[in-house]
């Protein structure tokens, strides 16, 4: 369907509207939005109603997709903080090196032998393999938004997505020059280095200029937030366009480099920029995915047939698990976390956009020749496009749609501790909880307190903790503890009641600022800590038991006391006399209580541990941490 200006404007508006509706529906159902984008594209495009066709956007689609990719990649890299990469540095590095190499070679071998056709040369197989290395923030981020995994897992997946988007796009362009007879030929290594180097250099230069200009935005304070947002958006587009002008597809590397560089330095109006970029990214992401899916002809998917399905199965069930387990060997990932990362490898915007561009160029080259060569190029374009999109559709639908279900089955979603109130008490508590590995989220509505908590590295949700939707957004449905720690007793009481009645949180604790309110809190079944009593206990500890108080609570403390549930089958049914020597050195069993924390006692040597017992471990910090893992069976 050829596009004219009269039709194009309502068509673009309609696509954006459908994209927003798809995003709302995805958020409601808690599944990645890419699933609905692809379905909408198929319905309104060539496979379905044919409202959108090859000529709808004329020759502008590739330019639109390119600029959209710049925004999407920049935004993903902007959120990639270096401090998060320290969560799993070895596994992350191997995922983008060894893992990427396994994906490239493994996919190429699968394509070559699945099709077993003269039309599929090794060059074409490696081209498809290079494109399918990329996962990307467009598909990973929506999954992580609905599956709140541990930081080390999220950091590895996000970094893999950003870095592999860049390297996959560049490698694919380099390999394409060996497939397309109309392309120029140059050394593969030289071509890759030229594009990557160009992208890194241009990205750093643009990031430096934008950072410098951001320091002067405050000269017009009324317009400063808006100007800072527009400045960063312009920087992303200029970095992409500038690098692409110098070397094809170097723009992806430039956008990623600029985003990562700006995201890891302090600059004004970071929050405004993050929110603005997030909204813009959602709009362009929905438009591009719907538009690209609409361009796909159903015949292209049908033509790849059984061979394409074999490639999908090989990529998802063999190659992905192999590269994950090789990359994560010797790191802190549990087996279930490795299985989850193996399952989460959907392909996104880079394979879709670049494959579409390559198919167009191959078809154009076919028109310049005749006979068998023209037919060969047309067949290669169909195989390329059909295979790449089949993998995108299959992995997005199954891996994206089932990600939360799989995460719950594998038990890789850590239970959260939600602290309502980001003041001094809330932040001090968060520091202690995070120190022992808890997944903490703070809810705070005061902007100054939010900024302070975020600067200290805490995850913060901005809003009113007494609001049910706010608690749900912070993860109350998956919280094991909610602490109401604001300076308002009425708010603390309401938070406690909502957490208990609406979300069934196992442990709800409230701070009572006024000691006279303690009894009223406890009458409602709320476990309460009085600020006055807590201070008295702390002073009493310093008077009566100063040695253990310093040992446990001072900054840089060497000791720790933790309570953990007995789940390890190797310990159940054994007496303390046998369990003690099994624990790490400098770790002792101090108390044992029932599952409901009643009848706590110092156990004798003959005390036999039962499943569900709560064991209090005392000792050196590292030994207690190791002991907790052992007792819990982690």
Coordinates of C-alpha atoms in Angstrom, one line a residue:
X1 CA 0.0 0.0 0.0
X2 CA 1.8 3.1 -1.2
X3 CA 1.9 5.9 1.3
X4 CA 0.9 9.5 0.6
X5 CA 1.0 12.5 3.0
X6 CA -2.7 12.4 3.5
X7 CA -2.6 8.8 4.7
X8 CA 0.8 8.7 6.3
X9 CA 0.0 11.2 9.1
X10 CA -3.0 9.3 10.5
X11 CA -1.2 6.0 9.9
X12 CA 1.8 7.1 12.0
X13 CA -0.5 8.5 14.7
X14 CA -2.5 5.2 14.7
X15 CA 0.7 3.1 15.1
X16 CA 1.9 5.2 18.0
X17 CA -1.6 5.0 19.6
X18 CA -1.6 1.2 19.2
X19 CA 1.9 1.0 20.6
X20 CA 0.8 2.9 23.7
X21 CA -2.2 0.7 24.2
X22 CA 0.1 -2.4 23.8
X23 CA 2.4 -0.9 26.5
X24 CA -0.6 -0.4 28.9
X25 CA -1.9 -3.9 28.2
X26 CA 1.6 -5.4 28.8
X27 CA 2.0 -3.5 32.0
X28 CA -1.4 -4.7 33.1
X29 CA -0.6 -8.4 32.3
X30 CA 3.0 -8.0 33.5
X31 CA 4.5 -9.4 30.3
X32 CA 7.1 -7.7 28.0
X33 CA 5.5 -5.2 25.7
X34 CA 7.4 -6.5 22.6
X35 CA 5.0 -9.4 22.4
X36 CA 2.1 -7.0 21.7
X37 CA 4.1 -4.8 19.4
X38 CA 4.9 -7.8 17.2
X39 CA 1.3 -9.0 17.2
X40 CA 0.0 -5.6 16.3
X41 CA 2.5 -5.3 13.5
X42 CA 1.5 -8.7 12.0
X43 CA -2.2 -7.9 12.2
X44 CA -2.0 -4.5 10.5
X45 CA 0.8 -5.4 8.1
X46 CA 1.4 -7.7 5.2
X47 CA 0.7 -10.9 7.0
X48 CA -2.7 -9.6 8.1
X49 CA -4.8 -6.6 7.0
X50 CA -2.1 -5.1 4.7
X51 CA -2.8 -1.6 6.0
X52 CA 1.0 -1.2 5.9
X53 CA 3.1 -2.5 3.0
X54 CA 6.5 -2.1 1.4
X55 CA 5.9 1.4 0.0
X56 CA 4.0 2.8 3.0
X57 CA 6.9 4.8 4.3
X58 CA 8.8 5.1 1.0
X59 CA 12.5 5.1 1.5
X60 CA 12.3 6.8 4.9
X61 CA 11.8 3.7 7.0
X62 CA 15.5 2.9 7.3
X63 CA 16.3 6.4 8.4
X64 CA 13.5 6.4 11.0
X65 CA 14.6 3.0 12.3
X66 CA 18.2 4.2 12.5
X67 CA 17.3 7.3 14.6
X68 CA 15.0 5.2 16.8
X69 CA 17.8 2.7 17.4
X70 CA 20.1 5.6 18.5
X71 CA 17.5 6.6 21.1
X72 CA 16.9 3.1 22.3
X73 CA 20.5 2.0 22.6
X74 CA 21.5 5.3 24.2
X75 CA 18.8 5.0 26.8
X76 CA 19.7 1.5 27.6
X77 CA 23.4 2.3 28.0
X78 CA 22.5 5.4 30.1
X79 CA 21.1 3.2 32.8
X80 CA 24.1 0.8 32.8
X81 CA 26.1 1.8 35.9
X82 CA 29.6 0.7 36.3
X83 CA 29.0 0.0 40.0
X84 CA 26.4 -2.6 39.0
X85 CA 28.8 -4.4 36.8
X86 CA 30.9 -5.2 39.9
X87 CA 28.1 -7.6 40.9
X88 CA 29.3 -10.2 38.4
X89 CA 32.3 -8.9 36.5
X90 CA 33.7 -12.2 35.4
X91 CA 30.5 -13.7 34.1
X92 CA 29.5 -10.4 32.4
X93 CA 32.9 -10.1 30.6
X94 CA 32.7 -13.7 29.4
X95 CA 29.1 -13.3 28.2
X96 CA 30.1 -10.5 25.8
X97 CA 33.3 -12.3 24.6
X98 CA 33.3 -16.1 24.9
X99 CA 29.5 -16.2 25.1
X100 CA 29.1 -14.0 22.0
X101 CA 31.6 -16.1 20.1
X102 CA 29.7 -19.3 21.0
X103 CA 26.4 -17.7 19.9
X104 CA 28.0 -16.6 16.6
X105 CA 29.7 -19.8 15.6
X106 CA 26.9 -22.1 17.1
X107 CA 24.1 -20.3 15.2
X108 CA 26.1 -20.3 12.0
X109 CA 26.6 -24.0 12.2
X110 CA 22.9 -24.6 13.0
X111 CA 21.8 -22.4 10.0
X112 CA 24.2 -24.1 7.6
X113 CA 23.2 -27.7 8.5
X114 CA 19.5 -27.0 9.1
X115 CA 19.0 -25.6 5.6
X116 CA 21.5 -27.9 3.9
X117 CA 21.0 -25.8 0.7
X118 CA 23.4 -24.4 -1.9
X119 CA 21.7 -21.0 -1.3
X120 CA 22.9 -20.9 2.3
X121 CA 26.7 -20.4 2.1
X122 CA 28.9 -20.2 5.1
X123 CA 29.0 -16.4 4.6
X124 CA 25.2 -16.2 4.9
X125 CA 25.1 -18.6 7.8
X126 CA 27.7 -16.4 9.7
X127 CA 25.7 -13.3 8.7
X128 CA 22.6 -14.7 10.4
X129 CA 24.7 -15.9 13.3
X130 CA 26.1 -12.4 13.8
X131 CA 22.6 -10.8 13.8
X132 CA 21.3 -13.3 16.3
X133 CA 24.1 -12.7 18.8
X134 CA 22.2 -9.5 19.8
X135 CA 19.6 -9.6 22.6
X136 CA 19.4 -5.9 23.4
X137 CA 17.8 -3.6 26.0
X138 CA 14.6 -3.4 23.9
X139 CA 13.7 -7.0 25.0
X140 CA 15.7 -7.5 28.1
X141 CA 14.6 -4.4 30.0
X142 CA 10.9 -5.1 29.7
X143 CA 11.5 -8.6 31.0
X144 CA 13.5 -7.3 34.0
X145 CA 10.7 -4.8 34.7
X146 CA 8.3 -7.7 35.4
X147 CA 10.9 -10.2 36.8
X148 CA 12.9 -8.4 39.6
X149 CA 15.9 -10.8 39.7
X150 CA 19.0 -10.3 41.8
X151 CA 21.3 -7.4 40.8
X152 CA 24.1 -9.7 39.6
X153 CA 21.7 -11.4 37.2
X154 CA 20.1 -8.2 36.0
X155 CA 23.5 -6.5 35.5
X156 CA 24.8 -9.4 33.5
X157 CA 21.7 -9.5 31.2
X158 CA 21.7 -5.7 30.7
X159 CA 25.4 -5.5 29.9
X160 CA 25.2 -8.4 27.5
X161 CA 22.3 -6.7 25.8
X162 CA 24.0 -3.4 25.4
X163 CA 27.4 -4.6 24.4
X164 CA 26.2 -7.4 22.1
X165 CA 23.9 -5.0 20.3
X166 CA 26.9 -3.0 19.3
X167 CA 29.3 -5.8 18.4
X168 CA 26.6 -7.8 16.6
X169 CA 25.5 -4.9 14.4
X170 CA 29.1 -4.1 13.4
X171 CA 30.1 -7.8 12.8
X172 CA 27.0 -8.3 10.7
X173 CA 27.7 -5.3 8.5
X174 CA 31.3 -6.5 8.0
X175 CA 30.2 -10.0 7.1
X176 CA 27.4 -8.7 4.8
X177 CA 30.1 -7.2 2.5
X178 CA 31.1 -10.8 1.7
X179 CA 27.5 -11.8 0.9
X180 CA 26.3 -8.8 -1.1
X181 CA 28.1 -8.6 -4.5
X182 CA 27.4 -4.9 -4.7
X183 CA 29.3 -4.2 -1.4
X184 CA 32.9 -3.2 -1.2
X185 CA 35.4 -5.7 0.1
X186 CA 37.9 -5.0 2.9
X187 CA 39.6 -7.0 5.6
X188 CA 37.1 -8.2 8.2
X189 CA 39.2 -7.4 11.2
X190 CA 40.1 -4.0 9.8
X191 CA 36.5 -3.2 9.0
X192 CA 35.4 -4.2 12.5
X193 CA 38.1 -2.2 14.2
X194 CA 37.3 0.9 12.0
X195 CA 33.6 0.9 12.9
X196 CA 34.1 0.1 16.6
X197 CA 36.9 2.7 17.0
X198 CA 34.9 5.3 15.1
X199 CA 31.9 4.7 17.4
X200 CA 33.9 4.8 20.6
X201 CA 35.7 8.0 19.6
X202 CA 32.6 9.8 18.4
X203 CA 30.5 8.7 21.4
X204 CA 33.1 9.9 23.9
X205 CA 33.5 13.3 22.1
X206 CA 29.7 13.9 22.0
X207 CA 29.4 12.8 25.6
X208 CA 32.1 15.2 26.7
X209 CA 30.5 18.1 24.8
X210 CA 27.0 17.3 26.2
X211 CA 28.4 17.0 29.8
X212 CA 30.2 20.4 29.4
X213 CA 27.0 22.1 28.1
X214 CA 24.9 20.5 30.9
X215 CA 27.0 22.4 33.5
X216 CA 25.7 25.7 32.0
X217 CA 22.0 24.8 31.7
X218 CA 21.4 26.3 35.2
X219 CA 22.0 29.8 33.7
X220 CA 18.3 29.7 32.7
X221 CA 16.8 27.9 35.8
X222 CA 13.2 28.1 34.6
X223 CA 13.9 26.2 31.4
X224 CA 16.8 24.2 32.7
X225 CA 15.1 20.8 33.1
X226 CA 13.6 21.0 29.6
X227 CA 16.8 22.2 28.0
X228 CA 18.8 19.4 29.7
X229 CA 16.4 16.8 28.3
X230 CA 16.6 18.2 24.8
X231 CA 20.3 18.5 25.0
X232 CA 20.8 14.9 25.8
X233 CA 18.3 13.7 23.2
X234 CA 20.1 15.8 20.6
X235 CA 23.4 14.3 21.7
X236 CA 22.2 10.8 21.2
X237 CA 21.0 11.5 17.7
X238 CA 24.1 13.4 16.7
X239 CA 26.4 10.7 18.1
X240 CA 24.6 8.1 16.0
X241 CA 24.4 10.2 12.8
X242 CA 27.9 11.5 13.0
X243 CA 29.5 8.0 13.5
X244 CA 27.3 6.5 10.8
X245 CA 28.4 9.2 8.3
X246 CA 32.0 8.1 8.8
X247 CA 31.4 4.3 8.9
X248 CA 28.2 2.3 8.3
X249 CA 26.7 1.0 11.6
X250 CA 29.3 2.7 13.7
X251 CA 26.4 4.8 15.0
X252 CA 25.2 2.0 17.3
X253 CA 28.6 2.0 19.0
X254 CA 28.6 5.8 19.3
X255 CA 25.1 6.0 20.8
X256 CA 26.0 3.2 23.3
X257 CA 29.3 4.8 24.3
X258 CA 27.8 8.3 24.7
X259 CA 24.9 6.9 26.8
X260 CA 27.2 4.9 29.1
X261 CA 29.7 7.7 29.5
X262 CA 27.0 10.3 30.5
X263 CA 25.1 7.8 32.7
X264 CA 28.2 7.2 34.8
X265 CA 29.0 10.8 35.6
X266 CA 27.2 13.3 37.9
X267 CA 25.3 16.0 36.0
X268 CA 22.3 18.2 36.6
X269 CA 18.7 16.9 36.2
X270 CA 19.5 13.3 35.9
X271 CA 16.0 12.3 37.1
X272 CA 14.3 14.5 34.5
X273 CA 16.5 13.1 31.8
X274 CA 15.9 9.5 32.8
X275 CA 12.1 10.0 32.8
X276 CA 12.0 11.9 29.5
X277 CA 14.3 9.4 27.7
X278 CA 12.2 6.5 29.0
X279 CA 9.0 8.0 27.6
X280 CA 10.6 8.8 24.3
X281 CA 12.1 5.3 24.1
X282 CA 8.7 3.7 24.6
X283 CA 7.2 5.7 21.8
X284 CA 9.9 5.0 19.2
X285 CA 10.3 1.4 20.3
X286 CA 6.6 0.7 19.8
X287 CA 6.6 2.5 16.4
X288 CA 9.7 0.7 15.1
X289 CA 8.7 -2.8 16.2
X290 CA 5.2 -2.5 14.8
X291 CA 6.4 -1.0 11.6
X292 CA 9.1 -3.6 11.0
X293 CA 6.8 -6.5 11.9
X294 CA 4.3 -5.1 9.4
X295 CA 6.9 -5.2 6.6
X296 CA 7.4 -9.0 7.0
X297 CA 5.7 -11.1 4.4
X298 CA 4.1 -14.3 5.7
X299 CA 5.7 -16.2 2.8
X300 CA 9.2 -15.4 4.2
X301 CA 8.3 -17.2 7.4
X302 CA 6.7 -20.1 5.6
X303 CA 9.6 -20.5 3.2
X304 CA 12.1 -21.2 6.0
X305 CA 9.8 -24.0 7.2
X306 CA 11.2 -26.8 9.2
X307 CA 14.8 -25.6 8.8
X308 CA 13.9 -22.3 10.5
X309 CA 12.2 -24.1 13.4
X310 CA 15.3 -26.2 13.9
X311 CA 17.4 -23.0 14.0
X312 CA 15.0 -21.6 16.6
X313 CA 15.3 -24.7 18.8
X314 CA 19.1 -24.8 18.5
X315 CA 19.4 -21.2 19.4
X316 CA 17.1 -21.3 22.4
X317 CA 17.6 -24.8 23.8
X318 CA 21.2 -25.6 23.0
X319 CA 23.4 -22.6 22.1
X320 CA 22.0 -20.2 24.7
X321 CA 22.3 -22.6 27.7
X322 CA 25.8 -23.6 26.5
X323 CA 27.1 -20.1 26.3
X324 CA 25.5 -19.1 29.7
X325 CA 26.9 -22.1 31.6
X326 CA 30.4 -21.6 30.1
X327 CA 30.3 -17.8 30.8
X328 CA 29.1 -18.2 34.4
X329 CA 31.4 -21.0 35.5
X330 CA 33.1 -20.2 38.8
X331 CA 31.0 -17.1 39.4
X332 CA 28.4 -16.4 42.1
X333 CA 25.4 -17.5 40.0
X334 CA 23.3 -20.4 41.4
X335 CA 22.3 -23.2 39.1
X336 CA 18.7 -21.9 38.9
X337 CA 20.0 -18.4 38.0
X338 CA 22.1 -19.9 35.2
X339 CA 19.0 -21.7 34.0
X340 CA 17.0 -18.5 34.1
X341 CA 19.6 -16.6 32.2
X342 CA 19.7 -19.5 29.7
X343 CA 16.0 -19.1 29.1
X344 CA 16.1 -15.3 28.8
X345 CA 17.7 -14.6 25.4
X346 CA 15.1 -13.0 23.2
X347 CA 16.3 -11.1 20.1
X348 CA 15.3 -7.5 19.6
X349 CA 15.5 -4.4 17.5
X350 CA 19.0 -4.7 16.1
X351 CA 18.5 -8.0 14.4
X352 CA 15.1 -6.9 13.1
X353 CA 16.2 -3.6 11.7
X354 CA 19.5 -4.7 10.3
X355 CA 18.1 -7.9 8.7
X356 CA 15.3 -5.8 7.0
X357 CA 18.0 -3.4 5.7
X358 CA 20.1 -6.3 4.4
X359 CA 17.2 -8.0 2.7
X360 CA 16.3 -4.8 0.9
X361 CA 19.9 -4.4 -0.3
X362 CA 20.0 -8.1 -1.5
X363 CA 16.8 -7.7 -3.4
X364 CA 18.1 -4.4 -4.9
X365 CA 21.3 -6.3 -6.0
X366 CA 19.1 -9.0 -7.5
X367 CA 17.5 -6.5 -9.8
X368 CA 20.9 -5.5 -11.2
X369 CA 21.7 -9.1 -12.4
X370 CA 19.8 -11.8 -14.2
X371 CA 19.4 -15.5 -14.2
X372 CA 20.6 -17.8 -11.5
X373 CA 22.5 -15.1 -9.6
X374 CA 19.3 -13.0 -9.3
X375 CA 17.3 -16.0 -8.0
X376 CA 20.1 -16.9 -5.6
X377 CA 20.2 -13.3 -4.1
X378 CA 16.4 -13.3 -3.8
X379 CA 16.4 -16.6 -2.0
X380 CA 19.2 -15.5 0.4
X381 CA 17.2 -12.4 1.2
X382 CA 14.1 -14.5 2.1
X383 CA 16.1 -17.0 4.2
X384 CA 17.9 -14.1 6.0
X385 CA 14.7 -12.2 6.8
X386 CA 12.6 -15.3 7.5
X387 CA 15.1 -16.9 9.8
X388 CA 15.9 -13.8 11.8
X389 CA 12.3 -12.8 12.3
X390 CA 11.2 -16.4 13.2
X391 CA 13.8 -16.4 16.0
X392 CA 12.7 -12.9 17.1
X393 CA 9.0 -13.9 17.1
X394 CA 9.6 -17.3 18.9
X395 CA 12.0 -16.0 21.5
X396 CA 10.0 -12.9 22.2
X397 CA 6.7 -14.7 22.5
X398 CA 7.9 -17.7 24.5
X399 CA 10.8 -16.4 26.5
X400 CA 9.3 -13.0 27.1
X401 CA 5.8 -14.3 27.8
X402 CA 6.9 -17.1 30.1
X403 CA 9.8 -15.3 31.8
X404 CA 8.0 -14.5 35.1
X405 CA 6.5 -18.0 35.2
X406 CA 9.9 -19.6 34.7
X407 CA 11.5 -17.3 37.3
X408 CA 8.9 -18.2 39.9
X409 CA 9.3 -21.9 39.1
X410 CA 13.1 -21.6 39.4
X411 CA 12.7 -19.4 42.5
X412 CA 15.1 -16.7 41.3
X413 CA 13.0 -13.7 42.2
X414 CA 14.5 -12.6 45.6
X415 CA 12.0 -11.7 48.3
X416 CA 12.0 -8.0 48.8
X417 CA 12.3 -5.9 51.9
X418 CA 10.3 -2.7 51.5
X419 CA 11.1 0.3 53.7
X420 CA 8.5 3.1 53.7
X421 CA 10.4 6.2 54.7
X422 CA 13.7 7.2 53.3
X423 CA 14.9 9.4 56.2
X424 CA 17.9 8.7 58.5
X425 CA 16.2 5.7 60.1
X426 CA 15.1 4.2 56.8
X427 CA 18.5 4.6 55.1
X428 CA 20.4 3.3 58.1
X429 CA 18.2 0.2 58.2
X430 CA 18.6 -0.2 54.4
X431 CA 22.4 -0.1 54.8
X432 CA 22.4 -2.9 57.3
X433 CA 19.9 -5.1 55.3
X434 CA 21.8 -4.6 52.0
X435 CA 25.0 -5.4 53.7
X436 CA 23.8 -8.9 54.4
X437 CA 22.4 -9.4 50.8
X438 CA 18.7 -8.4 51.2
X439 CA 16.9 -6.9 48.2
X440 CA 15.8 -3.6 49.6
X441 CA 13.4 -1.0 48.1
X442 CA 12.7 2.4 49.8
X443 CA 9.5 4.3 49.2
X444 CA 9.7 8.0 49.8
X445 CA 7.9 11.0 48.5
X446 CA 10.1 13.9 49.7
X447 CA 12.3 14.9 46.8
X448 CA 15.3 15.8 48.9
X449 CA 15.2 12.5 50.8
X450 CA 14.8 10.6 47.5
X451 CA 17.8 12.3 46.0
X452 CA 19.9 11.6 49.1
X453 CA 18.9 7.9 49.2
X454 CA 19.6 7.4 45.5
X455 CA 23.0 9.1 45.8
X456 CA 23.8 6.6 48.5
X457 CA 23.0 3.8 46.0
X458 CA 19.6 2.6 47.2
X459 CA 16.7 1.6 45.0
X460 CA 13.9 4.2 45.6
X461 CA 10.3 4.4 44.5
X462 CA 8.9 7.9 44.5
X463 CA 5.4 8.1 46.0
X464 CA 3.1 7.7 49.0
X465 CA 3.7 4.5 50.9
X466 CA 0.1 4.5 52.2
X467 CA -1.1 4.1 48.6
X468 CA -1.9 0.5 47.6
X469 CA -0.7 1.0 44.0
X470 CA 2.5 2.4 45.2
X471 CA 3.2 -0.6 47.5
X472 CA 2.3 -2.9 44.6
X473 CA 4.7 -1.0 42.3
X474 CA 7.5 -1.4 44.8
X475 CA 7.0 -5.2 44.9
X476 CA 4.8 -5.7 48.0
X477 CA 3.3 -8.8 46.3
X478 CA 6.7 -10.4 46.5
X479 CA 7.9 -8.9 49.8
X480 CA 8.8 -10.9 52.9
X481 CA 9.1 -7.8 55.1
X482 CA 7.6 -4.4 55.1
X483 CA 8.9 -1.8 57.5
X484 CA 6.9 1.4 58.1
X485 CA 9.7 3.8 59.2
X486 CA 8.3 7.3 58.5
X487 CA 8.0 10.1 61.1
X488 CA 4.2 9.9 61.1
X489 CA 2.6 7.2 63.3
X490 CA -0.7 7.4 61.4
X491 CA 1.1 6.7 58.1
X492 CA 3.1 3.9 59.7
X493 CA -0.1 2.2 61.0
X494 CA -1.9 2.5 57.6
X495 CA 1.2 1.1 55.8
X496 CA 1.3 -1.8 58.2
X497 CA -2.4 -2.6 57.8
X498 CA -2.2 -2.5 54.0
X499 CA 0.9 -4.7 53.8
X500 CA -0.8 -7.3 56.0
X501 CA -4.4 -7.2 54.7
X502 CA -3.9 -6.4 51.0
X503 CA -0.6 -8.2 50.3
X504 CA -0.3 -10.8 53.0
X505 CA 3.3 -9.9 53.9
X506 CA 4.8 -12.4 56.3
X507 CA 6.6 -9.8 58.5
X508 CA 5.3 -6.2 59.0
X509 CA 7.1 -3.9 61.4
X510 CA 6.2 -0.4 62.3
X511 CA 8.1 2.5 63.9
X512 CA 6.2 4.2 66.7
X513 CA 7.5 7.7 67.1
X514 CA 5.3 8.4 70.1
X515 CA 5.7 5.7 72.8
X516 CA 2.0 6.2 73.8
X517 CA 1.0 4.7 70.4
X518 CA 2.8 1.4 70.9
X519 CA -0.1 -0.3 72.7
X520 CA -2.6 0.8 70.0
X521 CA -0.3 -0.6 67.3
X522 CA 0.2 -3.9 69.0
X523 CA -3.6 -4.2 69.7
X524 CA -4.0 -4.2 65.9
X525 CA -1.5 -7.0 65.5
X526 CA 1.4 -4.8 64.3
X527 CA 4.9 -5.6 65.5
X528 CA 6.1 -2.3 66.8
X529 CA 9.4 -0.7 67.6
X530 CA 9.3 2.4 69.8
X531 CA 11.9 5.0 68.9
X532 CA 12.3 5.8 72.6
X533 CA 12.6 2.2 73.6
X534 CA 15.1 1.4 70.8
X535 CA 17.3 4.3 72.0
X536 CA 17.1 3.0 75.6
X537 CA 18.0 -0.5 74.5
X538 CA 21.0 0.8 72.6
X539 CA 22.2 2.8 75.6
X540 CA 21.7 -0.2 77.9
X541 CA 23.8 -2.3 75.5
X542 CA 26.6 0.2 75.7
X543 CA 26.5 0.1 79.5
X544 CA 25.9 -3.5 80.3
X545 CA 27.5 -5.4 77.3
X546 CA 29.8 -2.9 75.5
X547 CA 32.1 -5.5 74.0
X548 CA 29.4 -7.4 72.1
X549 CA 27.6 -4.1 71.2
X550 CA 30.7 -2.7 69.6
X551 CA 31.5 -6.1 68.0
X552 CA 28.1 -6.3 66.3
X553 CA 27.1 -2.7 65.5
X554 CA 30.0 -0.4 65.0
X555 CA 31.1 0.6 61.5
X556 CA 33.6 -1.9 60.1
X557 CA 32.3 -4.5 62.6
X558 CA 33.8 -8.0 62.5
X559 CA 30.9 -9.9 64.2
X560 CA 27.4 -10.7 63.2
X561 CA 24.3 -12.4 64.5
X562 CA 21.7 -13.7 62.0
X563 CA 18.6 -15.9 62.1
X564 CA 17.9 -18.4 59.3
X565 CA 15.4 -21.1 58.6
X566 CA 16.7 -24.7 58.5
X567 CA 16.0 -26.0 54.9
X568 CA 19.2 -28.0 54.2
X569 CA 18.2 -31.7 54.1
X570 CA 21.7 -32.6 55.2
X571 CA 21.1 -30.9 58.5
X572 CA 17.5 -32.0 59.3
X573 CA 17.4 -34.8 61.8
X574 CA 20.9 -34.2 63.1
X575 CA 21.8 -33.2 66.6
X576 CA 23.7 -29.9 67.3
X577 CA 26.7 -32.0 68.3
X578 CA 27.0 -33.1 64.6
X579 CA 25.8 -29.8 63.0
X580 CA 28.4 -27.6 64.9
X581 CA 31.5 -29.1 63.3
X582 CA 29.8 -28.9 59.9
X583 CA 29.5 -25.1 60.2
X584 CA 32.3 -22.7 59.1
X585 CA 35.0 -21.8 61.6
X586 CA 34.1 -19.0 64.0
X587 CA 30.3 -19.6 63.5
X588 CA 28.2 -21.0 66.4
X589 CA 24.6 -21.9 66.9
X590 CA 23.4 -19.5 69.6
X591 CA 19.7 -20.0 69.7
X592 CA 17.1 -22.4 68.2
X593 CA 13.4 -21.6 68.0
X594 CA 10.3 -23.0 66.3
X595 CA 8.9 -21.9 63.0
X596 CA 6.8 -19.3 64.7
X597 CA 9.8 -17.9 66.6
X598 CA 8.4 -19.2 69.9
X599 CA 10.2 -21.1 72.7
X600 CA 13.6 -19.8 71.7
X601 CA 16.3 -21.6 73.7
X602 CA 20.1 -22.2 73.8
X603 CA 20.3 -25.7 72.3
X604 CA 22.0 -28.6 74.1
X605 CA 24.3 -30.9 72.2
X606 CA 21.5 -33.4 71.9
X607 CA 19.0 -31.0 70.4
X608 CA 17.8 -32.4 67.0
X609 CA 17.1 -29.9 64.2
X610 CA 13.8 -30.1 62.4
X611 CA 12.7 -28.7 59.1
X612 CA 11.4 -25.1 59.7
X613 CA 13.4 -24.5 62.9
X614 CA 14.9 -21.0 63.1
X615 CA 18.6 -21.1 63.9
X616 CA 20.4 -18.0 65.3
X617 CA 24.0 -18.0 64.2
X618 CA 26.7 -16.0 65.9
X619 CA 30.3 -15.4 64.8
X620 CA 32.5 -13.6 62.4
X621 CA 30.6 -11.8 59.6
X622 CA 32.0 -13.9 56.7
X623 CA 31.5 -17.1 58.7
X624 CA 27.9 -16.3 59.6
X625 CA 27.2 -15.5 55.9
X626 CA 28.6 -18.8 54.8
X627 CA 26.7 -20.5 57.7
X628 CA 23.4 -19.0 56.6
X629 CA 23.9 -20.4 53.1
X630 CA 24.6 -23.8 54.5
X631 CA 21.7 -23.9 56.8
X632 CA 19.2 -22.6 54.3
X633 CA 20.5 -25.0 51.6
X634 CA 21.4 -22.1 49.2

